[in-house]
Every structure is written in structure tokens, then in C-alpha cells.
Short mmCIF file of C-alpha atoms in Angstrom, two decimals:
data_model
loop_
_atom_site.label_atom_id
_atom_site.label_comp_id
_atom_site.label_asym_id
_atom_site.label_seq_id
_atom_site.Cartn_x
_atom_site.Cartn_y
_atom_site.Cartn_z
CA UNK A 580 190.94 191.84 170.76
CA UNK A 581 193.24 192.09 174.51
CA UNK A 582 195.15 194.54 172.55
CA UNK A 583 198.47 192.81 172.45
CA UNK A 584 200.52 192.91 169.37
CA UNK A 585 200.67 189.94 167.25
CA UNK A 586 202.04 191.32 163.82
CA UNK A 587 205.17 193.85 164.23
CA UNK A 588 206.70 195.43 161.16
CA UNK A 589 210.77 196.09 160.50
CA UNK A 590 209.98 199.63 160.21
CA UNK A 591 207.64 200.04 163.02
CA UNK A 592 210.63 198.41 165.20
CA UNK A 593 212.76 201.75 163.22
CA UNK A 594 209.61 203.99 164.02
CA UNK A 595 208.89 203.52 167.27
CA UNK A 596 212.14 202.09 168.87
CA UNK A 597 211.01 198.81 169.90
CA UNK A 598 212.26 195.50 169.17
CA UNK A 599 210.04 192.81 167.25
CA UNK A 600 211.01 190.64 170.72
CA UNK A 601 210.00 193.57 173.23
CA UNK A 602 206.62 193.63 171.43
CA UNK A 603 205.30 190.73 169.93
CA UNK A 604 202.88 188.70 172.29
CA UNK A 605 203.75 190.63 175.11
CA UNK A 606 203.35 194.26 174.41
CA UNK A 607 199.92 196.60 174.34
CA UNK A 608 199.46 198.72 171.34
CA UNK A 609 198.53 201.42 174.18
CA UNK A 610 202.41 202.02 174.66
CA UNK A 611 202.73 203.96 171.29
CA UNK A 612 200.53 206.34 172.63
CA UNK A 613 200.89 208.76 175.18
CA UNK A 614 199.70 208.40 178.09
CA UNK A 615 197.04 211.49 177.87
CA UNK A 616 195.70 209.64 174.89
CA UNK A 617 194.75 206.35 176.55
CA UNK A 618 191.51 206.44 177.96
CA UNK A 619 190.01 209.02 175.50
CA UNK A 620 191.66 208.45 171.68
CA UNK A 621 191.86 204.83 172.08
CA UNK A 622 188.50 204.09 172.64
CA UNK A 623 187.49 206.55 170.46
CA UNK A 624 189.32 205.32 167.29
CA UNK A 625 188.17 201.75 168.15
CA UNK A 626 184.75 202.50 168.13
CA UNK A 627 185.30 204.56 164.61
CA UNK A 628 187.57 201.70 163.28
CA UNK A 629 184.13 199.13 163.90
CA UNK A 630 181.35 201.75 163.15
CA UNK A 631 182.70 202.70 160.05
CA UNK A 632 185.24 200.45 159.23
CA UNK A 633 187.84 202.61 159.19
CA UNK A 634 189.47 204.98 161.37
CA UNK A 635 192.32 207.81 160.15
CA UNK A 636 193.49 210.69 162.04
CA UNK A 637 196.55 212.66 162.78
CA UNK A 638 197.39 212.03 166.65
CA UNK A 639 200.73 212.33 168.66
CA UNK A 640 202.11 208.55 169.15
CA UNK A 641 204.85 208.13 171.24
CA UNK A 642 208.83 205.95 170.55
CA UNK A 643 210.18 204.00 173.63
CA UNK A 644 212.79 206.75 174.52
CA UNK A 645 209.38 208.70 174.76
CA UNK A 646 210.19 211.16 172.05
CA UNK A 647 207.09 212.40 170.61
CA UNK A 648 205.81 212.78 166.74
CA UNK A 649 203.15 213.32 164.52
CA UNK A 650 201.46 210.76 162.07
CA UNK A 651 198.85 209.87 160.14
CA UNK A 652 197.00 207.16 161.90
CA UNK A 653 194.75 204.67 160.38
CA UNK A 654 192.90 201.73 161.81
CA UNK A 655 190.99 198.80 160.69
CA UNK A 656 188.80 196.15 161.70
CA UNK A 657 190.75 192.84 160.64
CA UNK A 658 187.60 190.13 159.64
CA UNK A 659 187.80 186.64 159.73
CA UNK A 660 185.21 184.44 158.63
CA UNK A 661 182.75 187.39 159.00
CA UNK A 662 183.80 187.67 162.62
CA UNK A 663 186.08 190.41 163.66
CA UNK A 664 189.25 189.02 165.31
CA UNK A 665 191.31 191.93 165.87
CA UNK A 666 192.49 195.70 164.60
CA UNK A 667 195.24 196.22 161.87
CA UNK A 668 196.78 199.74 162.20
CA UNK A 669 199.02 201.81 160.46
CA UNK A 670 201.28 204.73 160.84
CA UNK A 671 203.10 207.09 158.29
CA UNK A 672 204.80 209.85 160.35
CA UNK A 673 204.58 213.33 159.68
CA UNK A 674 207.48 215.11 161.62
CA UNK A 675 210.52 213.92 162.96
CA UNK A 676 210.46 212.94 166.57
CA UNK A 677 210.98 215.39 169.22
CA UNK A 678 214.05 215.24 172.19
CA UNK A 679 214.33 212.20 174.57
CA UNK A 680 212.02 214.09 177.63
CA UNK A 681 214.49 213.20 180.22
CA UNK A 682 212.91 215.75 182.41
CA UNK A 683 209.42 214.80 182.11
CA UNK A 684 210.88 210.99 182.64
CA UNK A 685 211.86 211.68 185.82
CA UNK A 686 208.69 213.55 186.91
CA UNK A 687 206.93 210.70 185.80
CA UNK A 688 209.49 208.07 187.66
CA UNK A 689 208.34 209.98 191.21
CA UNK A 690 204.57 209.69 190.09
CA UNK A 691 203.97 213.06 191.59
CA UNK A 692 200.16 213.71 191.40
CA UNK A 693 199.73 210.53 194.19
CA UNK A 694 200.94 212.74 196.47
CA UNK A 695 197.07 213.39 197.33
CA UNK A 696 197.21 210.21 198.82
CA UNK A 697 199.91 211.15 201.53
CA UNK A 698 198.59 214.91 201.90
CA UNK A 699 195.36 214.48 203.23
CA UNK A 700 196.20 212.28 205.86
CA UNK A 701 198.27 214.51 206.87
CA UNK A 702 195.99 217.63 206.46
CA UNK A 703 193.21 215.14 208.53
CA UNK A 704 195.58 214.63 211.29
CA UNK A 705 196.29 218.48 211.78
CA UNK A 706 192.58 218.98 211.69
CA UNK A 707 192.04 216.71 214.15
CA UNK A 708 194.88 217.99 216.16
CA UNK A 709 192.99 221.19 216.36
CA UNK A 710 189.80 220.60 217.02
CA UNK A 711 190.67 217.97 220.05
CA UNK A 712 193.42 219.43 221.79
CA UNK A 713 193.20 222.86 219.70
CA UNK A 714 196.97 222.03 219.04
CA UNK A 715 198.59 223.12 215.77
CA UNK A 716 202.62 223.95 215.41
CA UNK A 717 202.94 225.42 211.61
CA UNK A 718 206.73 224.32 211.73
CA UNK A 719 205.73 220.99 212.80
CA UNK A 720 203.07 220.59 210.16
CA UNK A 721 205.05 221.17 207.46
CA UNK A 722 207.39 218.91 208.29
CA UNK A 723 205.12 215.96 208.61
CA UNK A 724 203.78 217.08 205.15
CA UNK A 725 207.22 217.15 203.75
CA UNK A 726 208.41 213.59 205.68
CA UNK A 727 205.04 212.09 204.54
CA UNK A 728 205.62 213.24 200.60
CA UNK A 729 209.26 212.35 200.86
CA UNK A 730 208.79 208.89 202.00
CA UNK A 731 205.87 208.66 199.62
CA UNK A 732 207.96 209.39 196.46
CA UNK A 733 210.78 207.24 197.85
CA UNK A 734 208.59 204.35 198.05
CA UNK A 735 206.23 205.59 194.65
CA UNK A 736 210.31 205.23 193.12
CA UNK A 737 211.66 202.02 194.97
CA UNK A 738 208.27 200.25 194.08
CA UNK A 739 209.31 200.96 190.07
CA UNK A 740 212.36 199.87 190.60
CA UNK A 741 211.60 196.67 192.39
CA UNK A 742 208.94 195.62 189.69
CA UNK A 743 211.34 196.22 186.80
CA UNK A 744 213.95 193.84 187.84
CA UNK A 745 211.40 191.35 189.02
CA UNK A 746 209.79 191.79 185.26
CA UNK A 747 206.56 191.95 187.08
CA UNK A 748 205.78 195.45 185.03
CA UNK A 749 206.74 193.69 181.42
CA UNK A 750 203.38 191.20 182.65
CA UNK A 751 201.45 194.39 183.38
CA UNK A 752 200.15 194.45 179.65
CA UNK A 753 197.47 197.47 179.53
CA UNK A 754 198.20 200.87 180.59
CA UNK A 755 196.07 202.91 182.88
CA UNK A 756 197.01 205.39 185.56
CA UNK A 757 196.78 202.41 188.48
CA UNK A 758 198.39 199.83 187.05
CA UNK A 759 202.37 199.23 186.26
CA UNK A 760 203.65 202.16 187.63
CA UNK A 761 205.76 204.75 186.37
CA UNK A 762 206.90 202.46 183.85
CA UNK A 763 209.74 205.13 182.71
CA UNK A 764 212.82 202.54 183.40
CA UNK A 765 211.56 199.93 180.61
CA UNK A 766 212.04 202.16 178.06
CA UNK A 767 215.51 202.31 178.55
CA UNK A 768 216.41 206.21 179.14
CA UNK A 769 217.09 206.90 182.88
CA UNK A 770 219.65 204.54 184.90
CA UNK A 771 218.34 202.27 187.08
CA UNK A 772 220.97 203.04 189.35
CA UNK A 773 220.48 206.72 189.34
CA UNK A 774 216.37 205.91 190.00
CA UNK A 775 216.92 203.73 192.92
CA UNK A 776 219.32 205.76 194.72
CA UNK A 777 217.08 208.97 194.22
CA UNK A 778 214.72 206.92 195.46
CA UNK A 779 216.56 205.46 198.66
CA UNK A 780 217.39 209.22 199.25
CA UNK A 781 213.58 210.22 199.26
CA UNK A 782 213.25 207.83 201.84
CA UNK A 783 216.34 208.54 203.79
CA UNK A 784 215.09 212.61 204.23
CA UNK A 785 211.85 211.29 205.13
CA UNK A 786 213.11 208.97 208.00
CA UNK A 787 215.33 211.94 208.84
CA UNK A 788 212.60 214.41 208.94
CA UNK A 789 210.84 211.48 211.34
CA UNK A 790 213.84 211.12 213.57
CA UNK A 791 213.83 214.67 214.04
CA UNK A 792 210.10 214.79 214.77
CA UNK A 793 211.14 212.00 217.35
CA UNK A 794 213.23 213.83 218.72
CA UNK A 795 211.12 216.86 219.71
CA UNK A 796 207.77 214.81 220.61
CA UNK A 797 209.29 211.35 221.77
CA UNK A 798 209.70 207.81 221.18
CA UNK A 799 205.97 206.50 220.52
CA UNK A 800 206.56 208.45 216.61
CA UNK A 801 209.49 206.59 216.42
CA UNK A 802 207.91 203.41 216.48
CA UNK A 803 204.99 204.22 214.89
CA UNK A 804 207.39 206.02 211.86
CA UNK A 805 209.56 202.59 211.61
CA UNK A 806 206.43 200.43 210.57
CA UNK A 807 205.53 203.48 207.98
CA UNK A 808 208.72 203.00 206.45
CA UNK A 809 208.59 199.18 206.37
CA UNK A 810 205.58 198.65 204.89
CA UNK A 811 206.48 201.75 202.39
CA UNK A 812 208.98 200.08 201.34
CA UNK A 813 207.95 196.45 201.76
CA UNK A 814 204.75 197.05 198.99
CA UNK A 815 206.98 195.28 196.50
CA UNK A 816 210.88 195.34 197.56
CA UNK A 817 212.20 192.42 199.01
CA UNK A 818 211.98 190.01 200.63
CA UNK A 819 208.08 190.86 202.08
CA UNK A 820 206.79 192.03 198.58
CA UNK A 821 203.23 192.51 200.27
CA UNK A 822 201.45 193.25 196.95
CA UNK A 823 203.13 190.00 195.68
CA UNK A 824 200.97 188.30 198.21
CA UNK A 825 197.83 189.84 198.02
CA UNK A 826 198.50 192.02 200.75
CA UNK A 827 198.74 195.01 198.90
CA UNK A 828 195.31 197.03 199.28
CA UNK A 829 196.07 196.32 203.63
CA UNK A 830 199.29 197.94 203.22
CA UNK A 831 198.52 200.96 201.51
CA UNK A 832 195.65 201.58 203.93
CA UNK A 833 197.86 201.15 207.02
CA UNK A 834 199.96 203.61 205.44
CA UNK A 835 197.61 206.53 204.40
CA UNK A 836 195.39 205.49 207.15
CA UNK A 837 196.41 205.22 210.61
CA UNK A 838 200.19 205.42 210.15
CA UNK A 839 199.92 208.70 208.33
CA UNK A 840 196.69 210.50 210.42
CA UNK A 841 198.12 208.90 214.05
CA UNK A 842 201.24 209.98 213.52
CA UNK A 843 200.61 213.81 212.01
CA UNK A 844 198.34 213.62 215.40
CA UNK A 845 201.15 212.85 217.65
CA UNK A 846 203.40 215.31 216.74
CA UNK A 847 201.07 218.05 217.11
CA UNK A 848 198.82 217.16 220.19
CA UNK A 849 201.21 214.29 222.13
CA UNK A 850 198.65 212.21 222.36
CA UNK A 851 196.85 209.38 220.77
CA UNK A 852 193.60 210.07 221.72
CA UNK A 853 190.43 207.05 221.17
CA UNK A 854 188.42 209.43 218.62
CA UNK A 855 191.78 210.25 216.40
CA UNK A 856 192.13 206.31 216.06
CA UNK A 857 188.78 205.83 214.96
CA UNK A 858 189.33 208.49 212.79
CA UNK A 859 192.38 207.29 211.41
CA UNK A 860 190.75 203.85 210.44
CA UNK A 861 187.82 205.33 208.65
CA UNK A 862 189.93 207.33 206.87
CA UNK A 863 192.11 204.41 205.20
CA UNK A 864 191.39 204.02 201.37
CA UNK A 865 189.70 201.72 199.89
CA UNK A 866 190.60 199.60 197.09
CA UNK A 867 191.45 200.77 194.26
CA UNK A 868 189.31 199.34 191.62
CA UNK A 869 191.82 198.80 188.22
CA UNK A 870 190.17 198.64 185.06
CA UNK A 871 191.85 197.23 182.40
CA UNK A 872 192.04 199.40 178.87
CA UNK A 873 191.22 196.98 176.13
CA UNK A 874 193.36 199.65 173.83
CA UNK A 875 194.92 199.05 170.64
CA UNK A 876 195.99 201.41 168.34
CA UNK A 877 198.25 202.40 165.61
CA UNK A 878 198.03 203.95 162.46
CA UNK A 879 198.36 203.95 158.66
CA UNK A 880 199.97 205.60 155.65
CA UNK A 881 199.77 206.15 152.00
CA UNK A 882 203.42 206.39 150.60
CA UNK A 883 206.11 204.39 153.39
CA UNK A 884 203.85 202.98 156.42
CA UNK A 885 204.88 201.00 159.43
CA UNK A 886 202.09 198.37 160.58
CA UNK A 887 201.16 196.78 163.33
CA UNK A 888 197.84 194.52 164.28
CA UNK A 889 196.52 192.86 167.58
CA UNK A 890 194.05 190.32 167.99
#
């Protein structure tokens, strides 16, 4: 009933790409969906599969190269002793798969639509910046917004990279939009080497950017930019690995907080003035609250079918 695969057929491992080892007992039925999918058709079908007893629908599923196709997708309610223990799906495909999305891999490896988190810190130090000191340099602006988005990608990227070759995102075993990352490198298709030095290079035009900054408003950016970049970097990557420690939720508001506002604020006005700093510490995040998707899915056929059940 967690939703993690404990019966994995030899054509489901042809289907969808994915070893019997990669999934059994370790592997949510949510990754044969995509992502889109997760928090409405899983439920959904769920729901159907125990209301009615059955559920069957054509939906999108999803291989591990992350080619696309369309199937036929039925699910059951698997009783035992009158007591439901688990879901039994099936899947009998409908169209070939679709191209590896190498493209859309990598948009997915820099986790793009995060960026909120690093632009309104930096929109909230400008603001403050102007009504304080009525200070605002449009140059300088967007340059903090680019340095802040550059180091955030670099450090969305690094933090992937870290996790996959500590394993720590093979543990993550439900899929939501806050929990195990990107997760594009486990299935296979983009280099690891390629994704960590694009994501060292994020990083290194962001410190740039900041060195330049430094070098035009002075030496208190500098050190407040250096402890950005550490703890960016230090979320998961060695040897620190703050989240690792349960210092995770503290790190990422130091870093959208007062790292982020203080130091858009210091570039424009030269000065770190007492309201900016309260300011800055109200506007950290809090934590992020993580639900976990009790999804399982799959799907069924009539002629060849590939099945797959969870408990």
C-alpha cells in the first residue's frame, strides 16, 4: 500500500526500461508516470481502482530514458483475506515510444521554476534599497538577479549530483516536486560528468558576477558572497552535507534570506542598514512541508500486457 513494487514482469523490464533489480523493493510505481501525472491521475485511478474495483484508462506512462507512450492502463485492488493489501496494474501499450527528451532532461536537471526562490530576495532587496536610501542601479540589479539565479542553478545541479553518487535519491522512494530532486541522472541519459561540470560552471559565473559586484561596491559583499556560496554548495556536497545533518531547512533560509536580501541591499545602497536586516530575517522561508505521494500505478491489457503490483 507504500507504493513500492513488489511483483515486476520480464516485459515490463522490456516496456519500461527498468531492470527487475532497479525496481523491485525499492522503486515507486509513480516513476512510470510522468511527472504532470503524479499528484492528479494517481490518486485519481486509486480511488477508481477501490470504488469500483477496477480502474482502465488510456494515460501517457513514461520508460527510464523518459521517452513517452501511450497505453491502456488498468488497475486493481489485489484482496487478501477480504482485506486489501495492495494494487495489481497492467499496461498494454498503444504507440511506440517517443525520442529520448534530452532537452527537456536537462531543463529538468537545472530545476528551473525554483528560481522564485532566489528572485524575490533579490527583487525584496532592491525594494528595500529604494525606499531607504532611494538607491536603485538597473545595471547593478540585474546582475545580482543573474549571480543569484546562476549560483542557484549551480547549486539546484551540484545538489543532484551529490545525492546520486551518495545513492541518497535511489532511498527517496515517492515522487513529488520537493523531494529527490531532479532525479534526471538515475535514469541513465545525461553524463554525470557533463551535469556536474555545467553545474560547477553555474556556480563559477555566479561567484564571478559576485567578484565583480565586489569589486565596484567593496569587500563587505565579498564576504558576505563567500558564505552564499558555501552553504550553496555545502546543502549536500561534501564533506558538510548540511541536509545530511538536519541542517537543511537553516541553510536554505540563510541563503534566500539574509544572504540573498543583505547582499542585493549592499550593492545598491552601500550600506547594511538595522531595518534591511530585520527584513532580511523575516523574509527567510520556512520549511518546506514534504508530503509523501502514496502513488502506485500501472496498467493493463487484453492481448500482450506487462504487469506490475505493489503492496
Amino acid at each position: 500500500m507504500n507504493g513500492i513494487v513488489q511483483q515486476y514482469s520480464a516485459d515490463a523490464e522490456t516496456l519500461f526500461g527498468w531492470t527487475r533489480d532497479d525496481v523491485i523493493g525499492k522503486m515507486s510505481i509513480a516513476w512510470f508516470h510522468v511527472p504532470k501525472n503524479i499528484p492528479t491521475l494517481v490518486p485519481r485511478l486509486l480511488r477508481e481502482a477501490i470504488e469500483k474495483g477496477k480502474f482502465e484508462e488510456e494515460v501517457t506512462l513514461m520508460r527510464k530514458d523518459g521517452a513517452t507512450f501511450q497505453a491502456v492502463l488498468t488497475v486493481r485492488p489485489v484482496l487478501r483475506d477480504g482485506r486489501q493489501v495492495g494494487f495489481m496494474g497492467m499496461t498494454k501499450p498503444l504507440t511506440p515510444p517517443t525520442g529520448v527528451p534530452v532537452r527537456k532532461l536537462w531543463f529538468q536537471a537545472l530545476r528551473a521554476p525554483f528560481l522564485i526562490a532566489s528572485v524575490i530576495p533579490v527583487l525584496v532587496g532592491a525594494l528595500a534599497a529604494w525606499t531607504i536610501r532611494s538607491a536603485f542601479d538597473p545595471s547593478f540589479f540585474v546582475l545580482c538577479l543573474l549571480g543569484a539565479m546562476s549560483i542557484h542553478l549551480g547549486a539546484n545541479m551540484a545538489n543532484d549530483a551529490w545525492d546520486y553518487r551518495s545513492g541518497n535519491d535511489l532511498a527517496v522512494r515517492h515522487l513529488n516536486p520537493f523531494a529527490g530532486g531532479g532525479r534526471v541522472l538515475l535514469r541513465g541519459v545525461l553524463s554525470t560528468q557533463a551535469h556536474l561540470a555545467v553545474s560547477l560552471a553555474f556556480l563559477a559565473a555566479g561567484s564571478l558576477i559576485g567578484l565583480y559586484l565586489v569589486a565596484q561596491v567593496g569587500l563587505p559583499l565579498f564576504v558576505l558572497g563567500l558564505f552564499g556560496v558555501a552553504i550553496a554548495y555545502s546543502y549536500v556536497g561534501p564533506p558538510f552535507r548540511l541536509a545530511h545533518h538536519g541542517l537543511g531547512e537553516i541553510a536554505v533560509a540563510l541563503e534566500f534570506g539574509p544572504v540573498t536580501v543583505l547582499g542585493t541591499y549592499f550593492v545598491l545602497a552601500r550600506a547594511f542598514d538595522p531595518p534591511t536586516i530585520v527584513l532580511s530575517g523575516w523574509r527567510s522561508p520556512t520549511p518546506t512541508s514534504v508530503h509523501r505521494f502514496a502513488s502506485l500505478t500501472m496498467g493493463s491489457g487484453k492481448s500482450r500486457s506487462h504487469s506490475s503490483s505493489v503492496p
